[in-house]
Amino acid sequence: MAARPGGHNLAVMNGPKEKVLTLDTMNACVKRVEYAVRGPIVLRALELEQELRQGVKKPFTEVIRANIGDAHAMGQKPITFLRQVLALCVHPDLLNSPDFPEDAKRRAESILQACGGHSLGAYSNSSGIQPIREHVAQYIQRRDGGIPADPNNIFLSTGASDAIVTVLKLLVAGEGRCRTGVLIPIPQYPLYSAALAELNAVQVDYYLDEDRAWALDVAELRRALCQARGHCRPRALCIINPGNPTGQVQTRECIEAVIRFAFEEQLFLMADEVYQDNVYAEGSQFHSFKKVLMEMGPPYSTQQELASFHSISKGYMGECGLRGGYVEVVNMDPAVQQQMQKMMSVRLCPPLPGQAVLDMVVSPPEPSDPSFTQFQALTEKVFNAVPGIRCNPVQGAMYSFPRIELPPRAIQRAKELGLAPDMFFCLRLLEETGICVVPGSGFGQREGTYHFRMTILPAAEKLRPLLEKLSQFHAKFTREYS
Amino acid sequence: MAARPGGHNLAVMNGPKEKVLTLDTMNACVKRVEYAVRGPIVLRALELEQELRQGVKKPFTEVIRANIGDAHAMGQKPITFLRQVLALCVHPDLLNSPDFPEDAKRRAESILQACGGHSLGAYSNSSGIQPIREHVAQYIQRRDGGIPADPNNIFLSTGASDAIVTVLKLLVAGEGRCRTGVLIPIPQYPLYSAALAELNAVQVDYYLDEDRAWALDVAELRRALCQARGHCRPRALCIINPGNPTGQVQTRECIEAVIRFAFEEQLFLMADEVYQDNVYAEGSQFHSFKKVLMEMGPPYSTQQELASFHSISKGYMGECGLRGGYVEVVNMDPAVQQQMQKMMSVRLCPPLPGQAVLDMVVSPPEPSDPSFTQFQALTEKVFNAVPGIRCNPVQGAMYSFPRIELPPRAIQRAKELGLAPDMFFCLRLLEETGICVVPGSGFGQREGTYHFRMTILPAAEKLRPLLEKLSQFHAKFTREYS
């Protein structure tokens, strides 16, 4: 060890020094990232929960976390079949137990068969367990009325977020006016703005039309694109369907128009379809971008690049905590696809429990299997549209994004506090009622409009008083500042 | 939908077009990433496995994946207690089963108690379940002879890789000659080179001394640093202890010298200590950087910034597939720590099964608990030093990194094929014996030396013939090219 003699004393003499890593010296792109779904509101909710536990008196007895679409946290019970199979995979001694149905055992055995050392504790291939990729392909094919899907185009991931960031990462290039621009909806799910900020790409906003139930209009896409072309190179278009936080479900005509637009304008399409199983409004139906693209025929079906994302966190299963998902790529340059594979391999593999549950989600038990009735039970659950303060019908996803009017004095007060007006409203709401929702400013909204996002997942007996409390608070807040 | 009339025909007339995303237009940083542990060798191994399944005749009957430290894939059985608790967490109906020990049930109940909706399917806090962070802090405190650890400085992660990339991401800043430089050992675990390439930071190589059993020499750190200062701004120093792929265990004196060096030179320390439970050579002992730092007293203990990483993938448990880990940060600027928290929240939370297993790893059952004997069984397993072709003693971790001599004509032949000489050797080894190891060029090595990394995890009855085959192949290869 060639330590410099006297080094120790020298260091001591120098006295307290600057840290290596400070707000001034850290990655500026990271500093620009914002993520409202888990921002200051949620940190304050955590503190309030702690205070309640310590016996501090509040005007409420519990914090209701309506800020995030987390089905299990809201009391939804996991699907028995999923959990039986997962328990069998985790602890194969249970394969000898008479308490588990035969189809669950068969399923667990087939998953373990595909694992290194027959254990969920071994790494899988970086793109996921091969038979599960095949099951995902079969699922997509069934969903899309027989249009084929290639397992080699399917990459399993740590939730959809992981795959979305990986694809964005591939797309980001250039400097200055040649920087990659990515079109995203406003309001958006803030993963997009956060990832683009971190990757130093240009966020190009297109606005959804609140007056037409948050519809997507191609004229607005064109406006956004033209305006962006002056200062960046737009290369990708992100669609969230069903919408988050806006809950709209796109029509087939709309999807066709978007695909034609992307094709003409040379944009890589990213379709965030994680809420595809959460469509419940009368007359609304989910159409996958892949299916519409393929049915449009050449040149679209043979040339238009598309990545479609799905997740086990939503739908009827709501297994957020297991972090499972996948991306299917269509018409991607094979050399780029290899690069994507490489990027995924650096992080070794997606968590195996999430992969196992994805396997069950994409190939649920057949009607003849003993578990079928139990498995279907929760999928028949009916969600109610939320009577918001001023709110579009919720066609899909699991959120309501109501618009709220705020009195000018409240807006003024918020400005004095250095807060967005709807953040001010949401913080006050949390303090006084324990209800945790996310301000619309975290998702983006038209200048001068204010919203919040809340999940519609709480059980009926909780949702009703929650909505009443919220309405009462809004009335009180409005009185206070008028 | 304001689709442009005639847009369709226009597009069709344009005929086949360039893809949006090609090797030329994609993120150049991503293209530069290399990751040998899962590179072409592993892809070829996958193909060979498929060919074997299809009945293609090969000079071997199975592919042996010695390329990666994956205990379960190599036949190690999971720890029963870990898997019992995880099964109980996944499927709480089992809490009523008489087949599970009481301590496993108590543990599962306490983990579920801390989960949203008492389900592993709910998101946790982004930095991990609070009681588990507390257990990690208690574990570190016990490991470090009572030196306190603060749960608020502990962030759970999706394996150690996730946390390492997050910390590197914070550190990366600047342009041109002011770009962040990060010192990493050569040979290294290629996550570091991959992440630095992706983040467009400067990789600063310091060489471990093969002639002194891969020891780290501060004089070499100083040489690397001085040389780097001309073209970048070195801001962090990464240490892998015990070493991967090199298997050395650092002495306490060495660690002190490294800390003094980092302090004097204003470097953020990153200690990759994922093999801390894999130390088995006579006379070798693991010392954590945190403990040594604290015992050195001020100004080191109060000012030196440190991040230490650990994982559930290694050690006696080897639960790679569950993707669990943590980072402890010491003396980090609180404002930067908030930024780190924010970054983690964008990806929502680490997988819950990995968090649950981490809880058991950091607080194993007490000797009085019924499961203790079973739990300890595997930890007593003894590893043997591998008689390599020319190989340093393996003090820790789970790899051997033998040096191989290659005849000049083989080196010539490799060059003609556009391959690194040791890549050529490893590919031939795989084709002729089915043994999959990683060439040293993927980890870095001194110019003109050649190595490969193989895991020493295969069971004794498999390891011996594997080593014999390898030696025979090397002899044959040498004859063929001399």
PDB file of C-alpha atoms in Angstrom, chain B residues 141-382:
ATOM      1  CA  GLN B 141     -24.933  -2.214  12.717  1.00  0.00           C
ATOM      2  CA  ARG B 142     -24.384  -5.821  13.858  1.00  0.00           C
ATOM      3  CA  ARG B 143     -22.017  -6.500  10.952  1.00  0.00           C
ATOM      4  CA  ASP B 144     -19.994  -3.396  11.778  1.00  0.00           C
ATOM      5  CA  GLY B 145     -19.579  -4.123  15.480  1.00  0.00           C
ATOM      6  CA  GLY B 146     -22.210  -1.673  16.691  1.00  0.00           C
ATOM      7  CA  ILE B 147     -21.448   1.319  14.494  1.00  0.00           C
ATOM      8  CA  PRO B 148     -24.919   2.790  13.906  1.00  0.00           C
ATOM      9  CA  ALA B 149     -26.716   2.815  10.563  1.00  0.00           C
ATOM     10  CA  ASP B 150     -29.656   5.102   9.790  1.00  0.00           C
ATOM     11  CA  PRO B 151     -32.635   3.486   8.000  1.00  0.00           C
ATOM     12  CA  ASN B 152     -33.212   6.781   6.197  1.00  0.00           C
ATOM     13  CA  ASN B 153     -29.846   6.321   4.487  1.00  0.00           C
ATOM     14  CA  ILE B 154     -30.858   2.933   3.151  1.00  0.00           C
ATOM     15  CA  PHE B 155     -32.613   2.512  -0.184  1.00  0.00           C
ATOM     16  CA  LEU B 156     -33.824  -0.885  -1.332  1.00  0.00           C
ATOM     17  CA  SER B 157     -33.306  -1.662  -5.012  1.00  0.00           C
ATOM     18  CA  THR B 158     -33.913  -4.099  -7.881  1.00  0.00           C
ATOM     19  CA  GLY B 159     -30.679  -6.005  -7.261  1.00  0.00           C
ATOM     20  CA  ALA B 160     -27.457  -4.091  -6.597  1.00  0.00           C
ATOM     21  CA  SER B 161     -27.110  -3.129 -10.301  1.00  0.00           C
ATOM     22  CA  ASP B 162     -30.109  -0.842 -10.081  1.00  0.00           C
ATOM     23  CA  ALA B 163     -28.688   1.083  -7.119  1.00  0.00           C
ATOM     24  CA  ILE B 164     -25.198   1.314  -8.636  1.00  0.00           C
ATOM     25  CA  VAL B 165     -26.582   2.848 -11.844  1.00  0.00           C
ATOM     26  CA  THR B 166     -28.726   5.276  -9.819  1.00  0.00           C
ATOM     27  CA  VAL B 167     -25.717   6.583  -7.880  1.00  0.00           C
ATOM     28  CA  LEU B 168     -23.570   6.832 -11.035  1.00  0.00           C
ATOM     29  CA  LYS B 169     -26.398   8.739 -12.693  1.00  0.00           C
ATOM     30  CA  LEU B 170     -26.307  11.361  -9.947  1.00  0.00           C
ATOM     31  CA  LEU B 171     -22.558  11.802 -10.387  1.00  0.00           C
ATOM     32  CA  VAL B 172     -22.488  12.324 -14.122  1.00  0.00           C
ATOM     33  CA  ALA B 173     -22.142  15.937 -15.258  1.00  0.00           C
ATOM     34  CA  GLY B 174     -20.121  18.270 -17.435  1.00  0.00           C
ATOM     35  CA  GLU B 175     -18.983  18.336 -21.053  1.00  0.00           C
ATOM     36  CA  GLY B 176     -15.703  17.790 -22.884  1.00  0.00           C
ATOM     37  CA  ARG B 177     -12.730  18.011 -20.517  1.00  0.00           C
ATOM     38  CA  CYS B 178     -15.086  18.609 -17.583  1.00  0.00           C
ATOM     39  CA  ARG B 179     -16.970  15.342 -18.042  1.00  0.00           C
ATOM     40  CA  THR B 180     -17.217  13.237 -14.887  1.00  0.00           C
ATOM     41  CA  GLY B 181     -14.525  10.581 -14.650  1.00  0.00           C
ATOM     42  CA  VAL B 182     -15.075   7.447 -12.582  1.00  0.00           C
ATOM     43  CA  LEU B 183     -12.189   5.229 -11.475  1.00  0.00           C
ATOM     44  CA  ILE B 184     -12.927   1.542 -11.850  1.00  0.00           C
ATOM     45  CA  PRO B 185     -10.739  -1.516 -11.335  1.00  0.00           C
ATOM     46  CA  ILE B 186      -9.400  -3.525 -14.259  1.00  0.00           C
ATOM     47  CA  PRO B 187     -10.454  -6.307 -14.427  1.00  0.00           C
ATOM     48  CA  GLN B 188     -13.948  -5.052 -13.471  1.00  0.00           C
ATOM     49  CA  TYR B 189     -17.482  -6.306 -13.453  1.00  0.00           C
ATOM     50  CA  PRO B 190     -18.728  -4.875 -16.776  1.00  0.00           C
ATOM     51  CA  LEU B 191     -21.830  -3.246 -15.320  1.00  0.00           C
ATOM     52  CA  TYR B 192     -19.487  -0.334 -14.556  1.00  0.00           C
ATOM     53  CA  SER B 193     -18.109   0.130 -18.062  1.00  0.00           C
ATOM     54  CA  ALA B 194     -21.598  -0.393 -19.512  1.00  0.00           C
ATOM     55  CA  ALA B 195     -23.242   2.193 -17.249  1.00  0.00           C
ATOM     56  CA  LEU B 196     -20.456   4.737 -17.783  1.00  0.00           C
ATOM     57  CA  ALA B 197     -20.681   4.335 -21.564  1.00  0.00           C
ATOM     58  CA  GLU B 198     -24.432   4.741 -21.469  1.00  0.00           C
ATOM     59  CA  LEU B 199     -24.204   7.827 -19.253  1.00  0.00           C
ATOM     60  CA  ASN B 200     -21.440   9.314 -21.413  1.00  0.00           C
ATOM     61  CA  ALA B 201     -19.051   9.516 -18.455  1.00  0.00           C
ATOM     62  CA  VAL B 202     -15.314   8.830 -18.677  1.00  0.00           C
ATOM     63  CA  GLN B 203     -14.100   5.430 -17.534  1.00  0.00           C
ATOM     64  CA  VAL B 204     -10.764   5.787 -15.722  1.00  0.00           C
ATOM     65  CA  ASP B 205      -8.993   2.435 -15.419  1.00  0.00           C
ATOM     66  CA  TYR B 206      -6.817   1.460 -12.487  1.00  0.00           C
ATOM     67  CA  TYR B 207      -5.162  -1.942 -12.717  1.00  0.00           C
ATOM     68  CA  LEU B 208      -5.258  -4.595 -10.009  1.00  0.00           C
ATOM     69  CA  ASP B 209      -1.910  -6.317  -9.511  1.00  0.00           C
ATOM     70  CA  GLU B 210      -2.169  -9.897 -10.761  1.00  0.00           C
ATOM     71  CA  ASP B 211       1.313 -10.709  -9.420  1.00  0.00           C
ATOM     72  CA  ARG B 212       0.142  -9.879  -5.897  1.00  0.00           C
ATOM     73  CA  ALA B 213      -3.096 -11.879  -6.054  1.00  0.00           C
ATOM     74  CA  TRP B 214      -4.991  -8.992  -7.664  1.00  0.00           C
ATOM     75  CA  ALA B 215      -4.216  -6.568  -4.838  1.00  0.00           C
ATOM     76  CA  LEU B 216      -5.216  -2.914  -5.085  1.00  0.00           C
ATOM     77  CA  ASP B 217      -2.281  -0.499  -4.881  1.00  0.00           C
ATOM     78  CA  VAL B 218      -2.858   3.166  -3.996  1.00  0.00           C
ATOM     79  CA  ALA B 219       0.138   4.183  -6.119  1.00  0.00           C
ATOM     80  CA  GLU B 220      -1.712   2.770  -9.121  1.00  0.00           C
ATOM     81  CA  LEU B 221      -4.867   4.698  -8.126  1.00  0.00           C
ATOM     82  CA  ARG B 222      -2.734   7.849  -8.035  1.00  0.00           C
ATOM     83  CA  ARG B 223      -1.218   7.124 -11.456  1.00  0.00           C
ATOM     84  CA  ALA B 224      -4.664   6.573 -12.971  1.00  0.00           C
ATOM     85  CA  LEU B 225      -6.055   9.717 -11.369  1.00  0.00           C
ATOM     86  CA  CYS B 226      -3.179  11.967 -12.474  1.00  0.00           C
ATOM     87  CA  GLN B 227      -3.359  10.698 -16.014  1.00  0.00           C
ATOM     88  CA  ALA B 228      -7.130  11.183 -16.133  1.00  0.00           C
ATOM     89  CA  ARG B 229      -7.083  14.758 -14.837  1.00  0.00           C
ATOM     90  CA  GLY B 230      -5.866  15.979 -18.216  1.00  0.00           C
ATOM     91  CA  HIS B 231      -9.009  15.001 -20.049  1.00  0.00           C
ATOM     92  CA  CYS B 232     -11.872  14.680 -17.533  1.00  0.00           C
ATOM     93  CA  ARG B 233     -12.926  15.559 -13.997  1.00  0.00           C
ATOM     94  CA  PRO B 234     -12.541  12.420 -11.842  1.00  0.00           C
ATOM     95  CA  ARG B 235     -15.227  12.498  -9.165  1.00  0.00           C
ATOM     96  CA  ALA B 236     -15.803   8.938  -8.018  1.00  0.00           C
ATOM     97  CA  LEU B 237     -13.844   5.812  -7.171  1.00  0.00           C
ATOM     98  CA  CYS B 238     -15.422   2.370  -7.471  1.00  0.00           C
ATOM     99  CA  ILE B 239     -14.120  -0.544  -5.454  1.00  0.00           C
ATOM    100  CA  ILE B 240     -15.306  -4.138  -5.826  1.00  0.00           C
ATOM    101  CA  ASN B 241     -14.516  -6.054  -2.642  1.00  0.00           C
ATOM    102  CA  PRO B 242     -14.450  -9.054  -2.641  1.00  0.00           C
ATOM    103  CA  GLY B 243     -13.380  -8.764  -6.248  1.00  0.00           C
ATOM    104  CA  ASN B 244     -15.399  -9.712  -9.302  1.00  0.00           C
ATOM    105  CA  PRO B 245     -14.060 -11.301 -11.484  1.00  0.00           C
ATOM    106  CA  THR B 246     -10.800 -11.487  -9.547  1.00  0.00           C
ATOM    107  CA  GLY B 247     -11.901 -12.958  -6.207  1.00  0.00           C
ATOM    108  CA  GLN B 248      -9.430 -11.074  -3.983  1.00  0.00           C
ATOM    109  CA  VAL B 249     -10.419  -9.822  -0.510  1.00  0.00           C
ATOM    110  CA  GLN B 250      -8.969  -6.475   0.554  1.00  0.00           C
ATOM    111  CA  THR B 251      -7.049  -6.068   3.781  1.00  0.00           C
ATOM    112  CA  ARG B 252      -8.055  -3.503   6.337  1.00  0.00           C
ATOM    113  CA  GLU B 253      -4.854  -1.538   5.688  1.00  0.00           C
ATOM    114  CA  CYS B 254      -5.656  -1.394   1.996  1.00  0.00           C
ATOM    115  CA  ILE B 255      -9.159  -0.079   2.692  1.00  0.00           C
ATOM    116  CA  GLU B 256      -7.792   2.618   5.022  1.00  0.00           C
ATOM    117  CA  ALA B 257      -5.344   3.715   2.383  1.00  0.00           C
ATOM    118  CA  VAL B 258      -8.091   3.849  -0.236  1.00  0.00           C
ATOM    119  CA  ILE B 259     -10.273   5.982   2.040  1.00  0.00           C
ATOM    120  CA  ARG B 260      -7.416   8.394   2.740  1.00  0.00           C
ATOM    121  CA  PHE B 261      -6.765   8.619  -0.971  1.00  0.00           C
ATOM    122  CA  ALA B 262     -10.441   9.296  -1.807  1.00  0.00           C
ATOM    123  CA  PHE B 263     -10.604  11.926   0.926  1.00  0.00           C
ATOM    124  CA  GLU B 264      -7.479  13.765  -0.193  1.00  0.00           C
ATOM    125  CA  GLU B 265      -8.445  13.645  -3.826  1.00  0.00           C
ATOM    126  CA  GLN B 266     -12.098  14.575  -3.298  1.00  0.00           C
ATOM    127  CA  LEU B 267     -13.599  11.399  -4.724  1.00  0.00           C
ATOM    128  CA  PHE B 268     -17.027   9.975  -3.953  1.00  0.00           C
ATOM    129  CA  LEU B 269     -16.503   6.345  -2.872  1.00  0.00           C
ATOM    130  CA  MET B 270     -18.643   3.537  -4.268  1.00  0.00           C
ATOM    131  CA  ALA B 271     -18.072   0.214  -2.509  1.00  0.00           C
ATOM    132  CA  ASP B 272     -19.547  -2.773  -4.339  1.00  0.00           C
ATOM    133  CA  GLU B 273     -19.677  -5.278  -1.480  1.00  0.00           C
ATOM    134  CA  VAL B 274     -22.157  -7.790  -2.875  1.00  0.00           C
ATOM    135  CA  TYR B 275     -19.788 -10.695  -2.155  1.00  0.00           C
ATOM    136  CA  GLN B 276     -19.334  -9.803   1.514  1.00  0.00           C
ATOM    137  CA  ASP B 277     -20.728 -13.187   2.576  1.00  0.00           C
ATOM    138  CA  ASN B 278     -18.567 -15.094   0.079  1.00  0.00           C
ATOM    139  CA  VAL B 279     -15.193 -15.051   1.837  1.00  0.00           C
ATOM    140  CA  TYR B 280     -13.636 -18.428   2.461  1.00  0.00           C
ATOM    141  CA  ALA B 281      -9.845 -18.338   2.120  1.00  0.00           C
ATOM    142  CA  GLU B 282      -7.816 -18.980   5.263  1.00  0.00           C
ATOM    143  CA  GLY B 283      -6.729 -15.616   6.690  1.00  0.00           C
ATOM    144  CA  SER B 284      -9.085 -13.528   4.563  1.00  0.00           C
ATOM    145  CA  GLN B 285     -11.744 -11.451   6.263  1.00  0.00           C
ATOM    146  CA  PHE B 286     -14.317  -9.016   4.963  1.00  0.00           C
ATOM    147  CA  HIS B 287     -14.070  -5.428   6.248  1.00  0.00           C
ATOM    148  CA  SER B 288     -16.837  -3.082   5.188  1.00  0.00           C
ATOM    149  CA  PHE B 289     -15.829   0.332   3.906  1.00  0.00           C
ATOM    150  CA  LYS B 290     -18.446   1.861   6.219  1.00  0.00           C
ATOM    151  CA  LYS B 291     -16.903   0.304   9.322  1.00  0.00           C
ATOM    152  CA  VAL B 292     -13.342   1.224   8.424  1.00  0.00           C
ATOM    153  CA  LEU B 293     -14.439   4.744   7.500  1.00  0.00           C
ATOM    154  CA  MET B 294     -16.218   5.229  10.826  1.00  0.00           C
ATOM    155  CA  GLU B 295     -13.347   3.792  12.831  1.00  0.00           C
ATOM    156  CA  MET B 296     -10.894   6.177  11.187  1.00  0.00           C
ATOM    157  CA  GLY B 297     -12.742   9.034  12.934  1.00  0.00           C
ATOM    158  CA  PRO B 298     -13.038  12.651  11.765  1.00  0.00           C
ATOM    159  CA  PRO B 299     -12.583  14.128   9.273  1.00  0.00           C
ATOM    160  CA  TYR B 300     -13.043  10.868   7.334  1.00  0.00           C
ATOM    161  CA  SER B 301     -16.020   9.573   9.281  1.00  0.00           C
ATOM    162  CA  THR B 302     -17.835  12.901   9.160  1.00  0.00           C
ATOM    163  CA  GLN B 303     -17.056  14.024   5.625  1.00  0.00           C
ATOM    164  CA  GLN B 304     -16.089  11.246   3.239  1.00  0.00           C
ATOM    165  CA  GLU B 305     -19.034  10.417   0.956  1.00  0.00           C
ATOM    166  CA  LEU B 306     -19.651   6.713   0.511  1.00  0.00           C
ATOM    167  CA  ALA B 307     -22.263   4.464  -1.071  1.00  0.00           C
ATOM    168  CA  SER B 308     -22.114   0.771  -0.222  1.00  0.00           C
ATOM    169  CA  PHE B 309     -24.070  -1.845  -2.203  1.00  0.00           C
ATOM    170  CA  HIS B 310     -25.365  -5.268  -1.257  1.00  0.00           C
ATOM    171  CA  SER B 311     -27.601  -7.854  -2.895  1.00  0.00           C
ATOM    172  CA  ILE B 312     -29.610 -11.016  -2.236  1.00  0.00           C
ATOM    173  CA  SER B 313     -28.200 -12.575  -5.421  1.00  0.00           C
ATOM    174  CA  LYS B 314     -24.945 -13.763  -3.869  1.00  0.00           C
ATOM    175  CA  GLY B 315     -24.015 -15.016  -0.391  1.00  0.00           C
ATOM    176  CA  TYR B 316     -25.431 -18.309   0.869  1.00  0.00           C
ATOM    177  CA  MET B 317     -28.912 -17.493  -0.475  1.00  0.00           C
ATOM    178  CA  GLY B 318     -28.099 -16.771  -4.142  1.00  0.00           C
ATOM    179  CA  GLU B 319     -31.591 -15.491  -4.941  1.00  0.00           C
ATOM    180  CA  CYS B 320     -30.620 -13.799  -8.231  1.00  0.00           C
ATOM    181  CA  GLY B 321     -33.977 -14.179  -9.915  1.00  0.00           C
ATOM    182  CA  LEU B 322     -35.878 -12.234  -7.248  1.00  0.00           C
ATOM    183  CA  ARG B 323     -33.827  -9.060  -7.899  1.00  0.00           C
ATOM    184  CA  GLY B 324     -33.312  -7.606  -4.438  1.00  0.00           C
ATOM    185  CA  GLY B 325     -30.606  -5.380  -2.992  1.00  0.00           C
ATOM    186  CA  TYR B 326     -29.885  -2.137  -1.202  1.00  0.00           C
ATOM    187  CA  VAL B 327     -27.528   0.814  -1.032  1.00  0.00           C
ATOM    188  CA  GLU B 328     -26.462   2.596   2.165  1.00  0.00           C
ATOM    189  CA  VAL B 329     -25.281   6.164   1.673  1.00  0.00           C
ATOM    190  CA  VAL B 330     -22.958   7.850   4.171  1.00  0.00           C
ATOM    191  CA  ASN B 331     -22.257  11.586   4.430  1.00  0.00           C
ATOM    192  CA  MET B 332     -24.311  12.306   1.327  1.00  0.00           C
ATOM    193  CA  ASP B 333     -25.539  15.867   0.860  1.00  0.00           C
ATOM    194  CA  PRO B 334     -29.182  15.734   2.079  1.00  0.00           C
ATOM    195  CA  ALA B 335     -30.372  17.691  -0.963  1.00  0.00           C
ATOM    196  CA  VAL B 336     -28.728  15.132  -3.260  1.00  0.00           C
ATOM    197  CA  GLN B 337     -30.227  12.328  -1.218  1.00  0.00           C
ATOM    198  CA  GLN B 338     -33.661  13.814  -1.914  1.00  0.00           C
ATOM    199  CA  GLN B 339     -32.839  13.806  -5.609  1.00  0.00           C
ATOM    200  CA  MET B 340     -31.893  10.150  -5.357  1.00  0.00           C
ATOM    201  CA  GLN B 341     -35.199   9.404  -3.655  1.00  0.00           C
ATOM    202  CA  LYS B 342     -36.977  11.206  -6.487  1.00  0.00           C
ATOM    203  CA  MET B 343     -35.132   9.186  -9.145  1.00  0.00           C
ATOM    204  CA  MET B 344     -36.126   5.968  -7.446  1.00  0.00           C
ATOM    205  CA  SER B 345     -39.749   7.050  -7.252  1.00  0.00           C
ATOM    206  CA  VAL B 346     -39.985   7.412 -11.041  1.00  0.00           C
ATOM    207  CA  ARG B 347     -39.573   3.639 -11.256  1.00  0.00           C
ATOM    208  CA  LEU B 348     -42.201   3.248  -8.504  1.00  0.00           C
ATOM    209  CA  CYS B 349     -40.639   0.609  -6.218  1.00  0.00           C
ATOM    210  CA  PRO B 350     -38.303  -2.393  -6.132  1.00  0.00           C
ATOM    211  CA  PRO B 351     -40.030  -5.789  -6.546  1.00  0.00           C
ATOM    212  CA  LEU B 352     -41.714  -6.804  -3.292  1.00  0.00           C
ATOM    213  CA  PRO B 353     -40.615 -10.486  -3.279  1.00  0.00           C
ATOM    214  CA  GLY B 354     -36.985  -9.323  -3.422  1.00  0.00           C
ATOM    215  CA  GLN B 355     -37.636  -6.910  -0.558  1.00  0.00           C
ATOM    216  CA  ALA B 356     -39.227  -9.681   1.507  1.00  0.00           C
ATOM    217  CA  VAL B 357     -36.257 -11.997   0.994  1.00  0.00           C
ATOM    218  CA  LEU B 358     -33.849  -9.193   1.810  1.00  0.00           C
ATOM    219  CA  ASP B 359     -35.683  -8.881   5.113  1.00  0.00           C
ATOM    220  CA  MET B 360     -34.871 -12.498   5.924  1.00  0.00           C
ATOM    221  CA  VAL B 361     -31.298 -12.206   4.727  1.00  0.00           C
ATOM    222  CA  VAL B 362     -30.587  -9.245   6.992  1.00  0.00           C
ATOM    223  CA  SER B 363     -32.429 -10.674   9.976  1.00  0.00           C
ATOM    224  CA  PRO B 364     -32.152 -14.447   9.847  1.00  0.00           C
ATOM    225  CA  PRO B 365     -34.007 -16.504  12.441  1.00  0.00           C
ATOM    226  CA  GLU B 366     -32.552 -16.435  15.963  1.00  0.00           C
ATOM    227  CA  PRO B 367     -30.900 -19.629  17.277  1.00  0.00           C
ATOM    228  CA  SER B 368     -33.930 -20.225  19.506  1.00  0.00           C
ATOM    229  CA  ASP B 369     -36.291 -20.184  16.521  1.00  0.00           C
ATOM    230  CA  PRO B 370     -37.326 -23.612  15.206  1.00  0.00           C
ATOM    231  CA  SER B 371     -35.885 -23.029  11.699  1.00  0.00           C
ATOM    232  CA  PHE B 372     -32.356 -22.182  12.729  1.00  0.00           C
ATOM    233  CA  THR B 373     -30.592 -25.481  12.037  1.00  0.00           C
ATOM    234  CA  GLN B 374     -32.043 -25.829   8.572  1.00  0.00           C
ATOM    235  CA  PHE B 375     -31.210 -22.222   7.757  1.00  0.00           C
ATOM    236  CA  GLN B 376     -27.561 -22.576   8.696  1.00  0.00           C
ATOM    237  CA  ALA B 377     -27.000 -25.828   6.766  1.00  0.00           C
ATOM    238  CA  LEU B 378     -25.986 -24.290   3.455  1.00  0.00           C
ATOM    239  CA  THR B 379     -23.939 -21.501   4.947  1.00  0.00           C
ATOM    240  CA  GLU B 380     -21.446 -24.089   6.157  1.00  0.00           C
ATOM    241  CA  LYS B 381     -20.760 -25.271   2.601  1.00  0.00           C
ATOM    242  CA  VAL B 382     -17.055 -25.037   1.817  1.00  0.00           C
TER     243      VAL B 382
END
